[in-house]
mmCIF file of C-alpha atoms and ligand atoms in Angstrom:
data_model
loop_
_atom_site.group_PDB
_atom_site.id
_atom_site.type_symbol
_atom_site.label_atom_id
_atom_site.label_comp_id
_atom_site.label_asym_id
_atom_site.label_seq_id
_atom_site.Cartn_x
_atom_site.Cartn_y
_atom_site.Cartn_z
ATOM 1 C CA MET A 1 7.686 -8.548 -9.396
ATOM 2 C CA GLY A 2 6.854 -10.532 -6.636
ATOM 3 C CA ARG A 3 9.497 -8.222 -4.558
ATOM 4 C CA LEU A 4 7.228 -5.534 -4.519
ATOM 5 C CA THR A 5 4.662 -7.096 -2.262
ATOM 6 C CA SER A 6 6.852 -8.853 0.155
ATOM 7 C CA SER A 7 8.754 -6.991 3.015
ATOM 8 C CA PRO A 8 10.390 -9.744 5.559
ATOM 9 C CA PRO A 9 12.973 -7.516 6.731
ATOM 10 C CA PRO A 10 11.038 -5.105 9.000
ATOM 11 C CA ILE A 11 9.207 -7.897 10.215
ATOM 12 C CA SER A 12 12.788 -9.749 11.299
ATOM 13 C CA ILE A 13 13.571 -6.280 13.027
ATOM 14 C CA VAL A 14 10.354 -6.157 14.589
ATOM 15 C CA PHE A 15 10.523 -9.729 15.886
ATOM 16 C CA LEU A 16 13.911 -8.655 17.578
ATOM 17 C CA ALA A 17 12.652 -5.867 18.892
ATOM 18 C CA PHE A 18 9.939 -7.907 20.842
ATOM 19 C CA LEU A 19 12.643 -10.429 21.941
ATOM 20 C CA VAL A 20 14.270 -7.658 23.445
ATOM 21 C CA LEU A 21 11.095 -6.473 25.280
ATOM 22 C CA ALA A 22 10.200 -10.447 26.396
ATOM 23 C CA ASN A 23 13.530 -10.898 27.938
ATOM 24 C CA GLY A 24 13.002 -7.856 30.133
ATOM 25 C CA GLY A 25 16.412 -6.943 29.543
ATOM 26 C CA ASN A 26 17.956 -9.731 31.762
ATOM 27 C CA ALA A 27 21.281 -10.890 30.036
ATOM 28 C CA LEU A 28 21.345 -14.531 29.197
ATOM 29 C CA GLY A 29 23.803 -16.860 30.811
ATOM 30 C CA GLY A 30 26.598 -16.360 33.408
ATOM 31 C CA SER A 31 29.932 -14.816 33.086
ATOM 32 C CA SER A 32 33.226 -16.505 32.882
ATOM 33 C CA THR A 33 36.759 -15.871 32.356
ATOM 34 C CA GLU A 34 37.851 -16.731 28.900
ATOM 35 C CA ARG A 35 40.605 -19.238 28.330
ATOM 36 C CA SER A 36 42.676 -17.297 25.701
ATOM 37 C CA GLY A 37 42.641 -14.567 23.324
ATOM 38 C CA ALA A 38 41.684 -14.446 19.844
ATOM 39 C CA ARG A 39 44.386 -15.433 17.576
ATOM 40 C CA ARG A 40 42.227 -15.427 14.409
ATOM 41 C CA LEU A 41 40.687 -12.649 12.537
ATOM 42 C CA PHE A 42 37.888 -13.087 9.741
ATOM 43 C CA ILE A 43 37.149 -10.226 7.801
ATOM 44 C CA PHE A 44 34.064 -9.679 5.267
ATOM 45 C CA GLY A 45 33.143 -6.822 3.640
ATOM 46 C CA ASP A 46 34.036 -4.404 0.136
ATOM 47 C CA SER A 47 36.728 -2.045 -0.699
ATOM 48 C CA THR A 48 37.082 -0.639 2.742
ATOM 49 C CA VAL A 49 38.870 -3.914 3.791
ATOM 50 C CA ASP A 50 39.631 -5.735 0.664
ATOM 51 C CA VAL A 51 43.396 -6.521 0.714
ATOM 52 C CA GLY A 52 43.424 -8.224 -2.664
ATOM 53 C CA ASN A 53 40.593 -10.732 -3.276
ATOM 54 C CA ASN A 54 39.364 -8.894 -6.388
ATOM 55 C CA ASN A 55 42.975 -9.502 -7.954
ATOM 56 C CA TYR A 56 41.565 -13.449 -8.242
ATOM 57 C CA ILE A 57 38.562 -12.725 -9.594
ATOM 58 C CA ASP A 58 38.509 -12.688 -13.346
ATOM 59 C CA SER A 59 35.015 -11.393 -13.775
ATOM 60 C CA ILE A 60 35.928 -7.938 -12.725
ATOM 61 C CA PRO A 61 39.210 -6.601 -14.201
ATOM 62 C CA SER A 62 37.783 -2.963 -13.743
ATOM 63 C CA HIS A 63 37.391 -2.900 -9.947
ATOM 64 C CA ARG A 64 40.602 -3.667 -9.009
ATOM 65 C CA ALA A 65 43.390 -1.410 -6.885
ATOM 66 C CA ARG A 66 46.530 -3.601 -8.035
ATOM 67 C CA HIS A 67 48.067 -0.864 -10.300
ATOM 68 C CA PRO A 68 49.978 2.226 -9.167
ATOM 69 C CA PRO A 69 49.379 4.888 -7.579
ATOM 70 C CA TYR A 70 47.442 2.608 -5.111
ATOM 71 C CA GLY A 71 49.886 1.417 -2.303
ATOM 72 C CA LEU A 72 51.546 4.864 -3.146
ATOM 73 C CA ASN A 73 53.539 4.917 0.461
ATOM 74 C CA GLY A 74 55.164 2.039 -0.375
ATOM 75 C CA PHE A 75 54.553 0.300 2.795
ATOM 76 C CA PHE A 76 53.935 -3.303 0.942
ATOM 77 C CA GLY A 77 56.342 -2.136 -1.514
ATOM 78 C CA GLY A 78 53.853 -1.290 -4.356
ATOM 79 C CA PRO A 79 50.115 -1.595 -4.963
ATOM 80 C CA THR A 80 48.508 -4.950 -3.232
ATOM 81 C CA GLY A 81 45.020 -4.429 -4.169
ATOM 82 C CA ARG A 82 44.169 -2.518 -1.038
ATOM 83 C CA PHE A 83 42.149 0.468 -2.235
ATOM 84 C CA SER A 84 44.209 3.063 -0.320
ATOM 85 C CA ASP A 85 47.671 4.995 -0.711
ATOM 86 C CA GLY A 86 48.667 2.234 2.114
ATOM 87 C CA ARG A 87 47.040 0.117 4.835
ATOM 88 C CA LEU A 88 43.401 -0.588 5.624
ATOM 89 C CA VAL A 89 41.791 -0.348 9.036
ATOM 90 C CA VAL A 90 42.146 -4.478 9.484
ATOM 91 C CA ASP A 91 45.679 -4.155 8.533
ATOM 92 C CA PHE A 92 46.158 -1.816 11.881
ATOM 93 C CA ILE A 93 43.819 -4.007 13.710
ATOM 94 C CA ALA A 94 45.869 -7.071 13.097
ATOM 95 C CA ASP A 95 49.103 -5.493 13.975
ATOM 96 C CA TYR A 96 47.949 -3.942 17.195
ATOM 97 C CA ALA A 97 46.839 -7.452 17.967
ATOM 98 C CA GLY A 98 49.906 -9.028 17.503
ATOM 99 C CA LEU A 99 48.907 -10.962 14.497
ATOM 100 C CA PRO A 100 50.427 -11.127 10.538
ATOM 101 C CA PHE A 101 48.543 -8.994 7.950
ATOM 102 C CA ILE A 102 45.402 -11.345 7.131
ATOM 103 C CA PRO A 103 45.659 -12.392 3.718
ATOM 104 C CA PRO A 104 43.054 -12.741 1.221
ATOM 105 C CA PHE A 105 41.390 -15.721 1.175
ATOM 106 C CA LEU A 106 41.239 -16.217 -2.893
ATOM 107 C CA GLN A 107 45.296 -15.715 -2.896
ATOM 108 C CA PRO A 108 46.537 -19.184 -3.767
ATOM 109 C CA SER A 109 48.649 -20.845 -1.116
ATOM 110 C CA ALA A 110 47.549 -17.845 1.484
ATOM 111 C CA LYS A 111 48.492 -18.866 4.985
ATOM 112 C CA LEU A 112 45.289 -18.979 6.888
ATOM 113 C CA ASP A 113 46.730 -19.906 10.233
ATOM 114 C CA ASN A 114 45.724 -16.458 11.627
ATOM 115 C CA GLY A 115 42.386 -15.946 9.571
ATOM 116 C CA ALA A 116 41.423 -15.102 6.291
ATOM 117 C CA ASN A 117 39.884 -11.858 4.754
ATOM 118 C CA PHE A 118 36.995 -12.536 2.418
ATOM 119 C CA ALA A 119 36.245 -8.842 1.294
ATOM 120 C CA SER A 120 35.774 -7.782 -2.138
ATOM 121 C CA GLY A 121 35.860 -4.462 -3.510
ATOM 122 C CA GLY A 122 32.274 -3.327 -5.108
ATOM 123 C CA ALA A 123 30.502 -6.027 -2.476
ATOM 124 C CA THR A 124 27.197 -5.289 -1.511
ATOM 125 C CA ILE A 125 24.983 -6.978 1.132
ATOM 126 C CA LEU A 126 22.294 -7.580 -1.017
ATOM 127 C CA PRO A 127 23.071 -10.563 -3.399
ATOM 128 C CA GLU A 128 24.636 -9.521 -6.620
ATOM 129 C CA THR A 129 22.660 -7.520 -9.231
ATOM 130 C CA GLY A 130 24.837 -8.603 -12.201
ATOM 131 C CA LYS A 131 26.723 -5.417 -12.510
ATOM 132 C CA GLY A 132 29.663 -7.291 -12.317
ATOM 133 C CA TRP A 133 31.356 -5.924 -9.274
ATOM 134 C CA GLY A 134 32.538 -7.566 -6.142
ATOM 135 C CA LEU A 135 31.262 -10.898 -4.334
ATOM 136 C CA ALA A 136 28.348 -9.854 -2.497
ATOM 137 C CA LEU A 137 28.413 -10.694 1.379
ATOM 138 C CA GLY A 138 26.160 -14.195 0.880
ATOM 139 C CA THR A 139 28.939 -15.322 -1.730
ATOM 140 C CA GLN A 140 31.924 -14.422 0.934
ATOM 141 C CA LEU A 141 29.917 -16.262 3.668
ATOM 142 C CA ASN A 142 29.664 -19.357 1.296
ATOM 143 C CA LEU A 143 33.469 -19.245 1.036
ATOM 144 C CA PHE A 144 34.087 -18.986 4.670
ATOM 145 C CA LYS A 145 31.303 -22.336 5.159
ATOM 146 C CA LYS A 146 33.566 -23.914 2.252
ATOM 147 C CA MET A 147 36.587 -23.308 4.459
ATOM 148 C CA GLN A 148 34.837 -24.509 7.874
ATOM 149 C CA ARG A 149 34.092 -27.709 6.106
ATOM 150 C CA SER A 150 37.613 -28.417 5.486
ATOM 151 C CA LEU A 151 38.935 -27.061 8.429
ATOM 152 C CA ALA A 152 36.086 -29.769 10.022
ATOM 153 C CA ARG A 153 37.423 -32.470 7.734
ATOM 154 C CA GLU A 154 40.895 -31.825 9.321
ATOM 155 C CA PHE A 155 40.517 -31.074 12.818
ATOM 156 C CA GLY A 156 36.936 -32.748 13.698
ATOM 157 C CA ASP A 157 33.609 -30.538 14.078
ATOM 158 C CA ALA A 158 34.045 -29.878 17.791
ATOM 159 C CA LYS A 159 37.667 -28.385 17.524
ATOM 160 C CA THR A 160 37.056 -26.273 14.456
ATOM 161 C CA LYS A 161 33.722 -24.907 16.630
ATOM 162 C CA GLU A 162 35.958 -24.214 19.326
ATOM 163 C CA GLN A 163 38.577 -22.382 17.372
ATOM 164 C CA LEU A 164 35.911 -20.493 15.085
ATOM 165 C CA SER A 165 34.371 -19.223 18.446
ATOM 166 C CA GLU A 166 37.700 -17.942 19.639
ATOM 167 C CA ALA A 167 38.323 -15.870 16.473
ATOM 168 C CA VAL A 168 37.142 -11.973 15.804
ATOM 169 C CA TYR A 169 34.815 -11.146 12.936
ATOM 170 C CA PHE A 170 35.214 -7.744 11.387
ATOM 171 C CA ILE A 171 32.738 -6.471 9.141
ATOM 172 C CA SER A 172 32.929 -3.592 7.085
ATOM 173 C CA ILE A 173 29.796 -3.471 4.061
ATOM 174 C CA GLY A 174 27.005 -1.583 3.103
ATOM 175 C CA SER A 175 28.152 1.493 1.049
ATOM 176 C CA ASN A 176 27.952 0.077 -2.382
ATOM 177 C CA ASP A 177 24.135 -1.080 -1.641
ATOM 178 C CA TYR A 178 23.629 2.537 -1.513
ATOM 179 C CA ILE A 179 25.927 4.835 -3.411
ATOM 180 C CA VAL A 180 26.440 2.281 -6.496
ATOM 181 C CA ASP A 181 23.158 0.363 -6.622
ATOM 182 C CA TYR A 182 20.197 2.692 -4.634
ATOM 183 C CA ILE A 183 21.169 6.201 -5.801
ATOM 184 C CA SER A 184 21.715 5.664 -9.337
ATOM 185 C CA ASP A 185 18.863 3.086 -9.918
ATOM 186 C CA LEU A 186 15.563 5.028 -10.399
ATOM 187 C CA GLU A 187 13.621 1.356 -10.908
ATOM 188 C CA LEU A 188 14.804 0.295 -7.573
ATOM 189 C CA GLN A 189 13.833 3.570 -5.843
ATOM 190 C CA LYS A 190 10.494 3.322 -7.261
ATOM 191 C CA MET A 191 10.098 -0.217 -6.066
ATOM 192 C CA TYR A 192 11.505 0.243 -2.423
ATOM 193 C CA PRO A 193 10.905 3.646 -0.685
ATOM 194 C CA PRO A 194 14.399 4.225 1.627
ATOM 195 C CA GLU A 195 13.164 2.452 4.902
ATOM 196 C CA GLU A 196 12.243 -0.399 3.107
ATOM 197 C CA TYR A 197 15.059 -0.839 1.234
ATOM 198 C CA ILE A 198 17.207 -0.098 4.090
ATOM 199 C CA GLY A 199 15.400 -2.825 5.882
ATOM 200 C CA MET A 200 15.887 -5.265 3.447
ATOM 201 C CA VAL A 201 19.736 -4.497 3.173
ATOM 202 C CA ILE A 202 19.781 -4.825 7.294
ATOM 203 C CA GLY A 203 17.502 -7.836 7.172
ATOM 204 C CA ASN A 204 20.261 -9.577 4.827
ATOM 205 C CA LEU A 205 23.186 -8.455 7.033
ATOM 206 C CA THR A 206 21.377 -9.678 10.413
ATOM 207 C CA GLN A 207 21.022 -12.874 8.637
ATOM 208 C CA ALA A 208 24.553 -13.327 7.718
ATOM 209 C CA ILE A 209 25.549 -12.508 11.243
ATOM 210 C CA GLN A 210 23.203 -15.241 12.594
ATOM 211 C CA GLU A 211 24.571 -17.864 10.116
ATOM 212 C CA LEU A 212 28.195 -17.141 11.375
ATOM 213 C CA TYR A 213 26.832 -17.397 15.027
ATOM 214 C CA GLU A 214 25.647 -20.904 13.812
ATOM 215 C CA THR A 215 29.241 -21.964 12.595
ATOM 216 C CA GLY A 216 30.441 -20.719 16.004
ATOM 217 C CA ALA A 217 31.284 -16.930 15.544
ATOM 218 C CA ARG A 218 30.717 -14.948 18.730
ATOM 219 C CA LYS A 219 32.956 -11.645 18.768
ATOM 220 C CA PHE A 220 31.963 -9.257 16.230
ATOM 221 C CA SER A 221 33.220 -5.937 15.197
ATOM 222 C CA PHE A 222 31.316 -3.329 12.831
ATOM 223 C CA LEU A 223 32.400 -0.472 11.216
ATOM 224 C CA SER A 224 29.522 1.528 10.295
ATOM 225 C CA LEU A 225 29.118 3.664 7.388
ATOM 226 C CA GLY A 226 30.561 6.900 6.902
ATOM 227 C CA PRO A 227 28.847 10.101 5.584
ATOM 228 C CA LEU A 228 28.589 8.509 1.951
ATOM 229 C CA GLY A 229 27.347 11.870 0.527
ATOM 230 C CA CYS A 230 30.625 13.445 1.375
ATOM 231 C CA ALA A 231 32.623 10.756 -1.016
ATOM 232 C CA PRO A 232 34.182 13.009 -3.739
ATOM 233 C CA ALA A 233 32.328 10.486 -6.377
ATOM 234 C CA VAL A 234 28.886 11.176 -4.703
ATOM 235 C CA ARG A 235 29.637 14.763 -3.662
ATOM 236 C CA VAL A 236 29.964 15.649 -7.596
ATOM 237 C CA LEU A 237 26.105 14.104 -7.879
ATOM 238 C CA GLY A 238 24.951 16.681 -5.321
ATOM 239 C CA PRO A 239 23.104 19.582 -6.032
ATOM 240 C CA ASN A 240 25.727 22.541 -7.071
ATOM 241 C CA GLY A 241 25.077 24.874 -4.217
ATOM 242 C CA THR A 242 28.055 26.388 -2.126
ATOM 243 C CA HIS A 243 31.478 24.734 -1.917
ATOM 244 C CA GLY A 244 31.859 22.371 0.514
ATOM 245 C CA ARG A 245 28.206 20.715 1.054
ATOM 246 C CA CYS A 246 27.743 17.044 0.940
ATOM 247 C CA PHE A 247 25.273 15.324 -0.637
ATOM 248 C CA GLU A 248 23.089 15.223 2.271
ATOM 249 C CA GLU A 249 20.163 12.973 1.193
ATOM 250 C CA VAL A 250 22.734 10.032 0.677
ATOM 251 C CA SER A 251 24.299 10.449 4.128
ATOM 252 C CA GLU A 252 20.849 10.296 5.622
ATOM 253 C CA LEU A 253 20.487 6.768 4.031
ATOM 254 C CA ALA A 254 23.830 6.012 5.899
ATOM 255 C CA VAL A 255 22.811 7.282 9.276
ATOM 256 C CA ALA A 256 19.411 5.570 8.823
ATOM 257 C CA HIS A 257 21.421 2.526 7.884
ATOM 258 C CA ASN A 258 23.454 2.873 11.207
ATOM 259 C CA ASN A 259 20.648 3.409 13.448
ATOM 260 C CA MET A 260 18.829 0.375 12.093
ATOM 261 C CA LEU A 261 21.837 -1.986 12.592
ATOM 262 C CA SER A 262 22.646 -0.668 15.807
ATOM 263 C CA ALA A 263 18.953 -1.776 17.006
ATOM 264 C CA SER A 264 19.464 -5.205 15.304
ATOM 265 C CA LEU A 265 22.656 -5.788 17.259
ATOM 266 C CA VAL A 266 20.975 -4.890 20.416
ATOM 267 C CA GLY A 267 18.301 -7.538 19.306
ATOM 268 C CA LEU A 268 20.529 -10.063 18.638
ATOM 269 C CA GLU A 269 22.686 -9.517 21.742
ATOM 270 C CA TYR A 270 19.590 -10.956 23.786
ATOM 271 C CA LEU A 271 18.443 -13.395 21.288
ATOM 272 C CA LEU A 272 22.038 -14.964 20.856
ATOM 273 C CA GLU A 273 23.997 -16.380 23.918
ATOM 274 C CA GLY A 274 27.598 -15.363 24.062
ATOM 275 C CA PHE A 275 27.174 -12.763 21.092
ATOM 276 C CA LYS A 276 29.499 -9.915 21.757
ATOM 277 C CA TYR A 277 30.136 -7.015 19.513
ATOM 278 C CA VAL A 278 31.881 -3.521 19.139
ATOM 279 C CA ASN A 279 30.004 -1.207 16.798
ATOM 280 C CA PRO A 280 31.372 2.422 17.609
ATOM 281 C CA ASN A 281 29.890 5.465 15.763
ATOM 282 C CA ALA A 282 32.342 5.787 12.979
ATOM 283 C CA TYR A 283 30.023 7.907 11.074
ATOM 284 C CA GLU A 284 30.922 10.786 13.597
ATOM 285 C CA TRP A 285 34.727 9.894 13.522
ATOM 286 C CA ILE A 286 35.033 10.153 9.792
ATOM 287 C CA GLY A 287 32.316 12.825 9.491
ATOM 288 C CA ASP A 288 34.614 15.153 11.846
ATOM 289 C CA ARG A 289 37.644 14.484 9.940
ATOM 290 C CA ILE A 290 35.845 15.726 6.723
ATOM 291 C CA TYR A 291 34.414 18.881 8.286
ATOM 292 C CA HIS A 292 37.467 19.693 10.590
ATOM 293 C CA PRO A 293 40.347 18.209 8.904
ATOM 294 C CA LEU A 294 42.943 20.757 10.655
ATOM 295 C CA LYS A 295 41.869 19.476 13.643
ATOM 296 C CA TYR A 296 43.197 15.632 12.928
ATOM 297 C CA GLY A 297 46.158 16.771 10.880
ATOM 298 C CA PHE A 298 44.821 16.999 7.417
ATOM 299 C CA ILE A 299 44.744 20.010 5.032
ATOM 300 C CA ASP A 300 42.021 18.940 3.023
ATOM 301 C CA GLY A 301 39.004 16.744 3.944
ATOM 302 C CA GLU A 302 36.998 17.525 0.560
ATOM 303 C CA ASN A 303 39.266 16.579 -2.463
ATOM 304 C CA ALA A 304 40.518 13.267 -3.658
ATOM 305 C CA CYS A 305 44.235 12.950 -3.600
ATOM 306 C CA CYS A 306 43.830 10.685 -6.790
ATOM 307 C CA GLY A 307 41.264 11.391 -9.220
ATOM 308 C CA ARG A 308 39.698 13.720 -11.673
ATOM 309 C CA GLY A 309 37.355 16.234 -12.281
ATOM 310 C CA PRO A 310 35.508 18.334 -9.312
ATOM 311 C CA TYR A 311 36.753 17.294 -5.829
ATOM 312 C CA GLY A 312 38.598 14.473 -7.947
ATOM 313 C CA GLY A 313 35.203 13.081 -7.978
ATOM 314 C CA ILE A 314 35.299 11.083 -11.227
ATOM 315 C CA TYR A 315 36.440 7.934 -10.248
ATOM 316 C CA SER A 316 40.091 7.441 -12.133
ATOM 317 C CA CYS A 317 43.273 6.832 -10.527
ATOM 318 C CA GLY A 318 45.962 4.995 -12.406
ATOM 319 C CA ASP A 319 45.456 2.500 -15.347
ATOM 320 C CA THR A 320 43.062 -0.836 -15.212
ATOM 321 C CA LYS A 321 42.813 -3.493 -17.804
ATOM 322 C CA GLU A 322 41.018 -1.189 -19.896
ATOM 323 C CA GLY A 323 43.937 0.779 -20.085
ATOM 324 C CA MET A 324 45.781 4.004 -18.834
ATOM 325 C CA LYS A 325 43.334 6.614 -17.639
ATOM 326 C CA GLU A 326 43.628 10.107 -17.156
ATOM 327 C CA TYR A 327 44.189 11.050 -13.414
ATOM 328 C CA GLU A 328 45.476 13.729 -11.231
ATOM 329 C CA LEU A 329 47.654 12.968 -8.072
ATOM 330 C CA CYS A 330 48.256 15.057 -5.459
ATOM 331 C CA GLY A 331 51.501 15.605 -3.722
ATOM 332 C CA SER A 332 50.916 14.355 -0.119
ATOM 333 C CA PRO A 333 48.405 11.738 0.354
ATOM 334 C CA GLU A 334 48.876 12.214 4.146
ATOM 335 C CA GLU A 335 47.263 15.445 3.999
ATOM 336 C CA HIS A 336 43.926 14.311 2.327
ATOM 337 C CA VAL A 337 40.897 12.534 4.087
ATOM 338 C CA TRP A 338 40.404 11.135 0.974
ATOM 339 C CA TRP A 339 42.646 8.986 -0.841
ATOM 340 C CA ASP A 340 40.435 8.464 -4.260
ATOM 341 C CA SER A 341 36.999 9.258 -5.508
ATOM 342 C CA TYR A 342 35.434 6.459 -2.797
ATOM 343 C CA HIS A 343 38.244 5.464 -0.627
ATOM 344 C CA LEU A 344 39.954 7.182 2.640
ATOM 345 C CA SER A 345 43.656 7.512 2.847
ATOM 346 C CA GLU A 346 45.749 5.357 5.061
ATOM 347 C CA LYS A 347 46.337 8.296 7.697
ATOM 348 C CA VAL A 348 42.586 8.321 8.082
ATOM 349 C CA ASN A 349 42.417 4.515 8.485
ATOM 350 C CA GLU A 350 45.262 4.476 11.333
ATOM 351 C CA GLN A 351 43.112 7.008 13.228
ATOM 352 C CA LEU A 352 40.135 4.972 12.724
ATOM 353 C CA ALA A 353 42.070 1.977 13.962
ATOM 354 C CA LYS A 354 43.445 3.602 16.662
ATOM 355 C CA LYS A 355 39.985 4.852 17.782
ATOM 356 C CA LEU A 356 38.486 1.216 17.313
ATOM 357 C CA TRP A 357 41.273 0.027 19.550
ATOM 358 C CA LYS A 358 41.227 2.322 22.263
ATOM 359 C CA ASN A 359 37.268 3.433 22.575
ATOM 360 C CA THR A 360 36.135 0.044 22.083
ATOM 361 C CA ALA A 361 36.000 -3.459 23.524
ATOM 362 C CA LEU A 362 37.759 -4.626 20.364
ATOM 363 C CA LYS A 363 41.015 -5.017 22.341
ATOM 364 C CA GLY A 364 39.451 -7.308 24.900
ATOM 365 C CA PHE A 365 38.666 -9.665 22.230
ATOM 366 C CA PHE A 366 42.131 -10.371 21.459
ATOM 367 C CA THR A 367 43.323 -10.312 25.020
ATOM 368 C CA LYS A 368 44.040 -13.413 27.131
ATOM 369 C CA ASP A 369 42.264 -12.183 30.293
ATOM 370 C CA SER A 370 39.463 -10.762 28.716
ATOM 371 C CA VAL A 371 35.837 -11.506 30.363
ATOM 372 C CA ILE A 372 33.205 -12.512 28.099
ATOM 373 C CA THR A 373 29.488 -13.707 28.855
ATOM 374 C CA ASP A 374 29.345 -17.745 28.318
ATOM 375 C CA ASP A 375 26.930 -20.216 28.718
ATOM 376 C CA PRO A 376 28.058 -22.078 32.067
ATOM 377 C CA THR A 377 26.910 -25.422 30.463
ATOM 378 C CA ASN A 378 29.450 -24.703 27.261
ATOM 379 C CA LEU A 379 32.350 -24.325 29.385
ATOM 380 C CA GLN A 380 31.779 -27.323 31.880
ATOM 381 C CA ASP A 381 32.140 -29.648 28.362
ATOM 382 C CA GLU A 382 35.742 -27.766 27.788
ATOM 383 C CA LEU A 383 36.643 -28.294 31.081
HETATM 384 C C1 LIG B 1 17.436 -10.112 1.485
HETATM 385 O O1 LIG B 1 17.540 -9.314 0.271
HETATM 386 C C2 LIG B 1 16.366 -9.767 -0.418
HETATM 387 C C3 LIG B 1 16.465 -9.024 -2.131
HETATM 388 O O2 LIG B 1 17.692 -9.192 -2.344
HETATM 389 C C4 LIG B 1 14.984 -9.736 0.170
HETATM 390 O O3 LIG B 1 13.959 -10.063 -1.018
HETATM 391 C C5 LIG B 1 14.918 -10.726 1.162
HETATM 392 O O4 LIG B 1 13.752 -10.537 1.706
HETATM 393 C C6 LIG B 1 15.913 -9.926 1.991
HETATM 394 N N1 LIG B 1 15.939 -10.991 3.360
HETATM 395 C C7 LIG B 1 15.793 -10.302 4.782
HETATM 396 C C8 LIG B 1 15.900 -11.419 5.510
HETATM 397 O O5 LIG B 1 15.637 -9.578 5.009
HETATM 398 C C1 LIG B 2 27.399 20.390 -10.875
HETATM 399 O O1 LIG B 2 28.303 21.104 -11.942
HETATM 400 C C2 LIG B 2 29.125 19.936 -12.563
HETATM 401 C C3 LIG B 2 30.218 21.001 -13.246
HETATM 402 O O2 LIG B 2 30.643 21.840 -12.425
HETATM 403 C C4 LIG B 2 28.327 19.308 -13.430
HETATM 404 O O3 LIG B 2 29.199 18.522 -14.185
HETATM 405 C C5 LIG B 2 27.151 18.894 -12.701
HETATM 406 O O4 LIG B 2 26.730 17.799 -13.734
HETATM 407 C C6 LIG B 2 26.404 19.532 -12.013
HETATM 408 N N1 LIG B 2 25.439 18.458 -11.014
HETATM 409 C C7 LIG B 2 24.175 18.913 -11.044
HETATM 410 C C8 LIG B 2 23.355 18.467 -10.166
HETATM 411 O O5 LIG B 2 23.677 19.763 -11.448
#
């Protein structure tokens, strides 16, 4: 009940905005050439980037993707836990960066030399609600810190911090806070009007970013939310009007979330020395493919390849531990923007990764001669 009266997140946003103004727009620190590009990639998020962590969490058998027809295109030889017919955005990014695929952190005996993936299907930014889905962002962060402490024991604090500061941190999360929790929970909506709820979500995300920064993280890559109201599972919940309309009110939550995250990141860039990020407007990239599928080599931007009911929007794709479920499967996943009721097809993931790589500074994070802003005093320590 106490949650009703408190609203710290808007305050932290206001605080960041104040710092931006107080700084008068001056960049902090000097410029220096980085000694080497990143050889490590750490990933946090939900099913958009979970490469199999949920396979190892006993409490959530119903939210896994390790059964056919997931992994249908055979790239990995079958289902892996990825919520797609094939690879995810982070798989392509690792490949472009010349790294091996980054393994799920929870996989026993996973080789973590090039980073780790902490993402979990169903994850939210706000702490777990007890609905029994994925590991919330805070829980993922705790696993990361556990890994950091064991690295520090092995290599020492300084070396560990140096290695963690060279790495790239990829974060893709937030959809479930809205399409799983908020829109289906009238109680929650009564408690928090949309702006306040979004402020709370962004407040928690901002705090997580700051905690990562404190452990040494400097280079961040975000994948903004797409048009959530167009996911087949959400489209079927929308008003039954003309065919081809998304559930706009839900997409608007994503737009507001993306805007508030952008503002928060601008604040963090001024507040935290050496903090670098890329945060392209993936909402537009995904929306373009949904509304103009033909332009991007797709036939269908509306219906899930795998699912049931209108738009394939009834989330049902293959068998789970609960038993075989009824579902329909399209002939050519690469013709569909949507693989299942919630998730994009590999072809979309590849196009998004390509755009990220070509149109943002992400590539520079992994490249030897990339120039980043750095604290000159830290540089002297290194020399
Ligand atoms: C994080 O979310 C909780 C609700 O789960 C909220 O009470 C808290 O104020 C949020 N924290 C920030 C920093 O916004
Ligand atoms: C829209 O129509 C479908 C069946 O075509 C129905 O299952 C659904 O409940 C309807 N939704 C609304 C919001 O009326």
